[in-house]
Amino acid sequence: MKKTVLFLILSLVMMGCNDKKKETVSEDKIQKIQRKDIVAGAPTDCENNPIMKSLRSMSHSEREKWLNKYGEAICMYDLYSCIENIHFIHDTVFRRLARQHSRNTTGIKLYELPWKDLESFIKKEGIKCYDAYIAFDIDAENNKVSLRKTPFSTTEATYSIPLFEGIKKVHGNIQTIYVTDAVVGKKVISKERIIFKVKDASGNFFHYDISDDPAIMNM
């Protein structure tokens, strides 16, 4: 498998060298670039990484198939922080998405889970890289959240192991994860999803969104 992935990477590098097209720099992309200077451990060159550039050029379905077959490359070449950077959002965006959900109209309801419980669940289920994803199931009546191993889905919020690895790599000692309901989407299409934020040992919070498009959101 490693030889196959290595050959794939070499091919992507060649594609990157031949790619002379100009990319449109969106507002979201500018946010990611600015963030590199203010968050310790944030990725340094995700914009020009051949794997990430190739993934950005693929369609939604192509990315899903690629990750199912070659997702090991993300982990093998330690691109965790790039995945973290993709899903990072500012707290104002987090609050806006959360407040659009009917459960959060008078205040954002957060459901707490120790980070160590997440890590224990991943270890227990034996999930590695893109073998499977994690879904959060909220029990609003009992004020609880549980974890579920699941394939990638476009009908619910699913999070990859590389995302959690990226959060840990960028921010270090994460203590707690807080999830909440949200309404996400663009233009006239909106969907109920789950978003989350994490707290580190110093009490700092970092916020994340979800995409129906695997691995790629705001790059």
PDB file of C-alpha atoms in Angstrom:
ATOM      1  CA  MET A   1       0.000   0.000   0.000  1.00  0.00           C
ATOM      2  CA  LYS A   2       2.834   2.393   0.878  1.00  0.00           C
ATOM      3  CA  LYS A   3       4.419   1.914  -2.565  1.00  0.00           C
ATOM      4  CA  THR A   4       1.068   2.716  -4.188  1.00  0.00           C
ATOM      5  CA  VAL A   5       0.661   5.858  -2.101  1.00  0.00           C
ATOM      6  CA  LEU A   6       4.257   6.932  -2.830  1.00  0.00           C
ATOM      7  CA  PHE A   7       3.674   6.562  -6.556  1.00  0.00           C
ATOM      8  CA  LEU A   8       0.493   8.589  -6.190  1.00  0.00           C
ATOM      9  CA  ILE A   9       2.327  11.377  -4.379  1.00  0.00           C
ATOM     10  CA  LEU A  10       4.985  11.570  -7.082  1.00  0.00           C
ATOM     11  CA  SER A  11       2.230  11.840  -9.680  1.00  0.00           C
ATOM     12  CA  LEU A  12       0.557  14.643  -7.741  1.00  0.00           C
ATOM     13  CA  VAL A  13       3.844  16.528  -7.483  1.00  0.00           C
ATOM     14  CA  MET A  14       4.215  16.385 -11.258  1.00  0.00           C
ATOM     15  CA  MET A  15       0.636  17.596 -11.655  1.00  0.00           C
ATOM     16  CA  GLY A  16       1.381  20.475  -9.301  1.00  0.00           C
ATOM     17  CA  CYS A  17       4.453  21.482 -11.285  1.00  0.00           C
ATOM     18  CA  ASN A  18       2.425  21.577 -14.482  1.00  0.00           C
ATOM     19  CA  ASP A  19      -0.466  23.501 -12.977  1.00  0.00           C
ATOM     20  CA  LYS A  20      -0.060  27.139 -14.051  1.00  0.00           C
ATOM     21  CA  LYS A  21      -3.686  28.185 -13.614  1.00  0.00           C
ATOM     22  CA  LYS A  22      -4.389  31.143 -11.371  1.00  0.00           C
ATOM     23  CA  GLU A  23      -6.625  30.430  -8.380  1.00  0.00           C
ATOM     24  CA  THR A  24      -9.262  32.853  -7.170  1.00  0.00           C
ATOM     25  CA  VAL A  25      -8.474  33.862  -3.604  1.00  0.00           C
ATOM     26  CA  SER A  26     -11.767  33.787  -1.718  1.00  0.00           C
ATOM     27  CA  GLU A  27     -12.503  35.549   1.564  1.00  0.00           C
ATOM     28  CA  ASP A  28     -12.428  32.185   3.342  1.00  0.00           C
ATOM     29  CA  LYS A  29      -9.009  31.411   1.877  1.00  0.00           C
ATOM     30  CA  ILE A  30      -7.669  34.778   3.035  1.00  0.00           C
ATOM     31  CA  GLN A  31      -8.898  33.954   6.545  1.00  0.00           C
ATOM     32  CA  LYS A  32      -6.877  30.735   6.471  1.00  0.00           C
ATOM     33  CA  ILE A  33      -3.748  32.540   5.298  1.00  0.00           C
ATOM     34  CA  GLN A  34      -4.055  35.195   8.005  1.00  0.00           C
ATOM     35  CA  ARG A  35      -4.612  32.564  10.650  1.00  0.00           C
ATOM     36  CA  LYS A  36      -1.212  30.969  10.007  1.00  0.00           C
ATOM     37  CA  ASP A  37       0.465  33.928  11.713  1.00  0.00           C
ATOM     38  CA  ILE A  38      -1.631  33.882  14.878  1.00  0.00           C
ATOM     39  CA  VAL A  39      -2.111  30.226  15.840  1.00  0.00           C
ATOM     40  CA  ALA A  40       0.878  28.264  17.067  1.00  0.00           C
ATOM     41  CA  GLY A  41       1.304  25.003  15.181  1.00  0.00           C
ATOM     42  CA  ALA A  42      -0.926  26.004  12.278  1.00  0.00           C
ATOM     43  CA  PRO A  43       0.084  24.602   8.866  1.00  0.00           C
ATOM     44  CA  THR A  44       2.710  26.519   6.938  1.00  0.00           C
ATOM     45  CA  ASP A  45       2.193  25.547   3.318  1.00  0.00           C
ATOM     46  CA  CYS A  46      -1.147  23.770   2.854  1.00  0.00           C
ATOM     47  CA  GLU A  47      -2.003  26.014  -0.094  1.00  0.00           C
ATOM     48  CA  ASN A  48       0.904  24.649  -2.154  1.00  0.00           C
ATOM     49  CA  ASN A  49       1.025  21.069  -0.912  1.00  0.00           C
ATOM     50  CA  PRO A  50       0.579  18.805  -3.998  1.00  0.00           C
ATOM     51  CA  ILE A  51      -1.883  16.485  -2.269  1.00  0.00           C
ATOM     52  CA  MET A  52      -4.084  19.311  -1.004  1.00  0.00           C
ATOM     53  CA  LYS A  53      -3.920  21.123  -4.343  1.00  0.00           C
ATOM     54  CA  SER A  54      -4.974  17.953  -6.152  1.00  0.00           C
ATOM     55  CA  LEU A  55      -7.869  17.384  -3.736  1.00  0.00           C
ATOM     56  CA  ARG A  56      -9.082  20.951  -4.311  1.00  0.00           C
ATOM     57  CA  SER A  57      -9.190  20.286  -8.052  1.00  0.00           C
ATOM     58  CA  MET A  58     -11.437  17.222  -7.661  1.00  0.00           C
ATOM     59  CA  SER A  59     -15.204  17.098  -7.614  1.00  0.00           C
ATOM     60  CA  HIS A  60     -17.137  16.195  -4.465  1.00  0.00           C
ATOM     61  CA  SER A  61     -17.548  12.538  -5.447  1.00  0.00           C
ATOM     62  CA  GLU A  62     -13.964  12.264  -6.687  1.00  0.00           C
ATOM     63  CA  ARG A  63     -12.627  13.434  -3.320  1.00  0.00           C
ATOM     64  CA  GLU A  64     -14.749  10.910  -1.459  1.00  0.00           C
ATOM     65  CA  LYS A  65     -13.466   8.071  -3.642  1.00  0.00           C
ATOM     66  CA  TRP A  66      -9.869   9.301  -3.397  1.00  0.00           C
ATOM     67  CA  LEU A  67      -9.943   9.421   0.400  1.00  0.00           C
ATOM     68  CA  ASN A  68     -11.513   5.982   0.621  1.00  0.00           C
ATOM     69  CA  LYS A  69      -8.719   4.557  -1.522  1.00  0.00           C
ATOM     70  CA  TYR A  70      -5.687   6.756  -0.767  1.00  0.00           C
ATOM     71  CA  GLY A  71      -6.579   8.576   2.451  1.00  0.00           C
ATOM     72  CA  GLU A  72      -3.567   6.961   4.098  1.00  0.00           C
ATOM     73  CA  ALA A  73      -1.451   9.581   2.304  1.00  0.00           C
ATOM     74  CA  ILE A  74      -2.922  12.329   4.520  1.00  0.00           C
ATOM     75  CA  CYS A  75      -1.662  10.458   7.570  1.00  0.00           C
ATOM     76  CA  MET A  76       1.575   9.147   6.070  1.00  0.00           C
ATOM     77  CA  TYR A  77       2.709  12.631   5.072  1.00  0.00           C
ATOM     78  CA  ASP A  78       1.493  14.236   8.306  1.00  0.00           C
ATOM     79  CA  LEU A  79      -1.061  16.597   6.768  1.00  0.00           C
ATOM     80  CA  TYR A  80      -3.216  16.588   9.899  1.00  0.00           C
ATOM     81  CA  SER A  81      -2.763  20.305  10.513  1.00  0.00           C
ATOM     82  CA  CYS A  82      -3.978  21.045   6.981  1.00  0.00           C
ATOM     83  CA  ILE A  83      -7.210  19.161   7.698  1.00  0.00           C
ATOM     84  CA  GLU A  84      -7.577  21.072  10.970  1.00  0.00           C
ATOM     85  CA  ASN A  85      -7.067  24.347   9.126  1.00  0.00           C
ATOM     86  CA  ILE A  86      -9.822  23.476   6.656  1.00  0.00           C
ATOM     87  CA  HIS A  87     -12.488  23.149   9.351  1.00  0.00           C
ATOM     88  CA  PHE A  88     -11.370  25.955  11.673  1.00  0.00           C
ATOM     89  CA  ILE A  89     -13.852  28.853  12.007  1.00  0.00           C
ATOM     90  CA  HIS A  90     -13.968  31.955  14.195  1.00  0.00           C
ATOM     91  CA  ASP A  91     -16.256  32.051  17.214  1.00  0.00           C
ATOM     92  CA  THR A  92     -18.571  34.581  15.567  1.00  0.00           C
ATOM     93  CA  VAL A  93     -19.268  32.154  12.714  1.00  0.00           C
ATOM     94  CA  PHE A  94     -19.757  29.326  15.196  1.00  0.00           C
ATOM     95  CA  ARG A  95     -22.341  31.325  17.136  1.00  0.00           C
ATOM     96  CA  ARG A  96     -24.165  32.375  13.976  1.00  0.00           C
ATOM     97  CA  LEU A  97     -24.495  28.791  12.723  1.00  0.00           C
ATOM     98  CA  ALA A  98     -25.591  27.530  16.128  1.00  0.00           C
ATOM     99  CA  ARG A  99     -28.159  30.287  16.732  1.00  0.00           C
ATOM    100  CA  GLN A 100     -29.917  29.411  13.484  1.00  0.00           C
ATOM    101  CA  HIS A 101     -31.027  26.085  14.968  1.00  0.00           C
ATOM    102  CA  SER A 102     -34.391  26.005  16.774  1.00  0.00           C
ATOM    103  CA  ARG A 103     -32.847  24.567  19.953  1.00  0.00           C
ATOM    104  CA  ASN A 104     -30.476  27.527  20.247  1.00  0.00           C
ATOM    105  CA  THR A 105     -32.702  30.540  19.605  1.00  0.00           C
ATOM    106  CA  THR A 106     -32.560  31.787  23.199  1.00  0.00           C
ATOM    107  CA  GLY A 107     -29.026  30.592  23.905  1.00  0.00           C
ATOM    108  CA  ILE A 108     -26.553  28.068  22.540  1.00  0.00           C
ATOM    109  CA  LYS A 109     -26.955  24.699  24.227  1.00  0.00           C
ATOM    110  CA  LEU A 110     -23.614  22.873  24.475  1.00  0.00           C
ATOM    111  CA  TYR A 111     -23.168  19.167  25.164  1.00  0.00           C
ATOM    112  CA  GLU A 112     -19.890  18.328  26.863  1.00  0.00           C
ATOM    113  CA  LEU A 113     -17.603  15.345  26.288  1.00  0.00           C
ATOM    114  CA  PRO A 114     -14.105  14.807  27.736  1.00  0.00           C
ATOM    115  CA  TRP A 115     -11.486  14.703  24.970  1.00  0.00           C
ATOM    116  CA  LYS A 116     -10.020  11.553  26.540  1.00  0.00           C
ATOM    117  CA  ASP A 117     -13.370   9.803  25.974  1.00  0.00           C
ATOM    118  CA  LEU A 118     -13.147  10.628  22.281  1.00  0.00           C
ATOM    119  CA  GLU A 119      -9.613   9.256  22.086  1.00  0.00           C
ATOM    120  CA  SER A 120     -10.615   6.118  24.000  1.00  0.00           C
ATOM    121  CA  PHE A 121     -13.539   5.535  21.634  1.00  0.00           C
ATOM    122  CA  ILE A 122     -11.323   5.873  18.563  1.00  0.00           C
ATOM    123  CA  LYS A 123      -8.803   3.462  20.052  1.00  0.00           C
ATOM    124  CA  LYS A 124     -11.477   0.973  21.101  1.00  0.00           C
ATOM    125  CA  GLU A 125     -13.066   0.989  17.642  1.00  0.00           C
ATOM    126  CA  GLY A 126      -9.646   0.675  15.997  1.00  0.00           C
ATOM    127  CA  ILE A 127     -10.294   3.555  13.594  1.00  0.00           C
ATOM    128  CA  LYS A 128      -7.252   4.746  11.675  1.00  0.00           C
ATOM    129  CA  CYS A 129      -6.948   7.580   9.200  1.00  0.00           C
ATOM    130  CA  TYR A 130      -9.994   7.457   6.872  1.00  0.00           C
ATOM    131  CA  ASP A 131     -11.102   3.903   7.726  1.00  0.00           C
ATOM    132  CA  ALA A 132     -14.281   5.386   9.193  1.00  0.00           C
ATOM    133  CA  TYR A 133     -15.646   8.641  10.598  1.00  0.00           C
ATOM    134  CA  ILE A 134     -17.059   9.831  13.927  1.00  0.00           C
ATOM    135  CA  ALA A 135     -20.616  11.096  14.412  1.00  0.00           C
ATOM    136  CA  PHE A 136     -21.985  12.831  17.513  1.00  0.00           C
ATOM    137  CA  ASP A 137     -25.477  11.807  18.675  1.00  0.00           C
ATOM    138  CA  ILE A 138     -27.126  14.464  20.843  1.00  0.00           C
ATOM    139  CA  ASP A 139     -29.685  13.463  23.472  1.00  0.00           C
ATOM    140  CA  ALA A 140     -31.191  16.851  24.260  1.00  0.00           C
ATOM    141  CA  GLU A 141     -33.663  15.571  26.860  1.00  0.00           C
ATOM    142  CA  ASN A 142     -30.924  14.005  28.980  1.00  0.00           C
ATOM    143  CA  ASN A 143     -28.283  16.612  28.159  1.00  0.00           C
ATOM    144  CA  LYS A 144     -25.874  13.996  26.786  1.00  0.00           C
ATOM    145  CA  VAL A 145     -23.809  13.351  23.690  1.00  0.00           C
ATOM    146  CA  SER A 146     -22.552   9.966  22.513  1.00  0.00           C
ATOM    147  CA  LEU A 147     -20.112   8.841  19.836  1.00  0.00           C
ATOM    148  CA  ARG A 148     -20.768   6.614  16.859  1.00  0.00           C
ATOM    149  CA  LYS A 149     -18.487   5.018  14.264  1.00  0.00           C
ATOM    150  CA  THR A 150     -19.886   5.560  10.792  1.00  0.00           C
ATOM    151  CA  PRO A 151     -18.961   5.737   7.104  1.00  0.00           C
ATOM    152  CA  PHE A 152     -18.745   9.176   5.524  1.00  0.00           C
ATOM    153  CA  SER A 153     -22.209  10.587   4.872  1.00  0.00           C
ATOM    154  CA  THR A 154     -23.692  13.604   3.123  1.00  0.00           C
ATOM    155  CA  THR A 155     -26.841  13.419   5.256  1.00  0.00           C
ATOM    156  CA  GLU A 156     -25.272  14.011   8.678  1.00  0.00           C
ATOM    157  CA  ALA A 157     -22.198  15.561  10.271  1.00  0.00           C
ATOM    158  CA  THR A 158     -19.297  13.127  10.162  1.00  0.00           C
ATOM    159  CA  TYR A 159     -15.769  13.950  11.304  1.00  0.00           C
ATOM    160  CA  SER A 160     -12.522  12.279  10.288  1.00  0.00           C
ATOM    161  CA  ILE A 161      -9.752  10.973  12.515  1.00  0.00           C
ATOM    162  CA  PRO A 162      -7.189  13.243  10.747  1.00  0.00           C
ATOM    163  CA  LEU A 163      -9.260  16.249  11.848  1.00  0.00           C
ATOM    164  CA  PHE A 164      -9.027  15.243  15.519  1.00  0.00           C
ATOM    165  CA  GLU A 165      -5.332  14.436  15.088  1.00  0.00           C
ATOM    166  CA  GLY A 166      -4.855  17.876  13.541  1.00  0.00           C
ATOM    167  CA  ILE A 167      -6.602  19.616  16.422  1.00  0.00           C
ATOM    168  CA  LYS A 168      -4.360  17.828  18.900  1.00  0.00           C
ATOM    169  CA  LYS A 169      -1.257  18.617  16.854  1.00  0.00           C
ATOM    170  CA  VAL A 170      -2.035  22.319  16.454  1.00  0.00           C
ATOM    171  CA  HIS A 171      -3.403  23.059  19.921  1.00  0.00           C
ATOM    172  CA  GLY A 172      -1.673  20.487  22.106  1.00  0.00           C
ATOM    173  CA  ASN A 173      -3.379  19.520  25.350  1.00  0.00           C
ATOM    174  CA  ILE A 174      -7.116  19.446  24.567  1.00  0.00           C
ATOM    175  CA  GLN A 175      -9.336  18.847  27.587  1.00  0.00           C
ATOM    176  CA  THR A 176     -12.947  18.997  26.463  1.00  0.00           C
ATOM    177  CA  ILE A 177     -15.078  18.953  23.345  1.00  0.00           C
ATOM    178  CA  TYR A 178     -18.442  20.751  23.202  1.00  0.00           C
ATOM    179  CA  VAL A 179     -20.969  19.948  20.483  1.00  0.00           C
ATOM    180  CA  THR A 180     -24.157  21.737  19.516  1.00  0.00           C
ATOM    181  CA  ASP A 181     -26.868  21.733  16.884  1.00  0.00           C
ATOM    182  CA  ALA A 182     -26.519  24.089  13.949  1.00  0.00           C
ATOM    183  CA  VAL A 183     -27.987  24.971  10.598  1.00  0.00           C
ATOM    184  CA  VAL A 184     -25.402  25.165   7.851  1.00  0.00           C
ATOM    185  CA  GLY A 185     -25.573  25.746   4.127  1.00  0.00           C
ATOM    186  CA  LYS A 186     -25.387  28.347   1.421  1.00  0.00           C
ATOM    187  CA  LYS A 187     -28.020  30.371  -0.417  1.00  0.00           C
ATOM    188  CA  VAL A 188     -31.442  28.651  -0.240  1.00  0.00           C
ATOM    189  CA  ILE A 189     -30.100  25.241   0.793  1.00  0.00           C
ATOM    190  CA  SER A 190     -29.735  24.738   4.529  1.00  0.00           C
ATOM    191  CA  LYS A 191     -29.265  21.585   6.578  1.00  0.00           C
ATOM    192  CA  GLU A 192     -29.327  20.653  10.243  1.00  0.00           C
ATOM    193  CA  ARG A 193     -25.888  19.527  11.340  1.00  0.00           C
ATOM    194  CA  ILE A 194     -23.681  19.310  14.428  1.00  0.00           C
ATOM    195  CA  ILE A 195     -20.684  21.580  14.968  1.00  0.00           C
ATOM    196  CA  PHE A 196     -18.229  21.659  17.860  1.00  0.00           C
ATOM    197  CA  LYS A 197     -15.583  23.573  19.747  1.00  0.00           C
ATOM    198  CA  VAL A 198     -12.738  22.367  21.943  1.00  0.00           C
ATOM    199  CA  LYS A 199     -11.054  23.763  25.059  1.00  0.00           C
ATOM    200  CA  ASP A 200      -7.370  23.386  25.808  1.00  0.00           C
ATOM    201  CA  ALA A 201      -5.609  23.175  29.183  1.00  0.00           C
ATOM    202  CA  SER A 202      -5.291  26.981  29.343  1.00  0.00           C
ATOM    203  CA  GLY A 203      -9.030  27.518  28.828  1.00  0.00           C
ATOM    204  CA  ASN A 204      -8.772  28.656  25.193  1.00  0.00           C
ATOM    205  CA  PHE A 205     -11.551  27.688  22.801  1.00  0.00           C
ATOM    206  CA  PHE A 206     -11.207  26.694  19.139  1.00  0.00           C
ATOM    207  CA  HIS A 207     -14.218  26.265  16.863  1.00  0.00           C
ATOM    208  CA  TYR A 208     -14.934  23.914  13.951  1.00  0.00           C
ATOM    209  CA  ASP A 209     -17.585  23.470  11.299  1.00  0.00           C
ATOM    210  CA  ILE A 210     -18.583  20.532   9.127  1.00  0.00           C
ATOM    211  CA  SER A 211     -18.871  19.971   5.405  1.00  0.00           C
ATOM    212  CA  ASP A 212     -20.795  17.485   3.290  1.00  0.00           C
ATOM    213  CA  ASP A 213     -17.658  17.417   1.170  1.00  0.00           C
ATOM    214  CA  PRO A 214     -14.993  15.151   2.732  1.00  0.00           C
ATOM    215  CA  ALA A 215     -11.760  16.852   3.866  1.00  0.00           C
ATOM    216  CA  ILE A 216     -12.332  20.036   1.862  1.00  0.00           C
ATOM    217  CA  MET A 217     -14.326  22.971   3.160  1.00  0.00           C
ATOM    218  CA  ASN A 218     -12.803  26.430   2.975  1.00  0.00           C
ATOM    219  CA  MET A 219      -9.538  25.862   1.138  1.00  0.00           C
TER     220      MET A 219
END
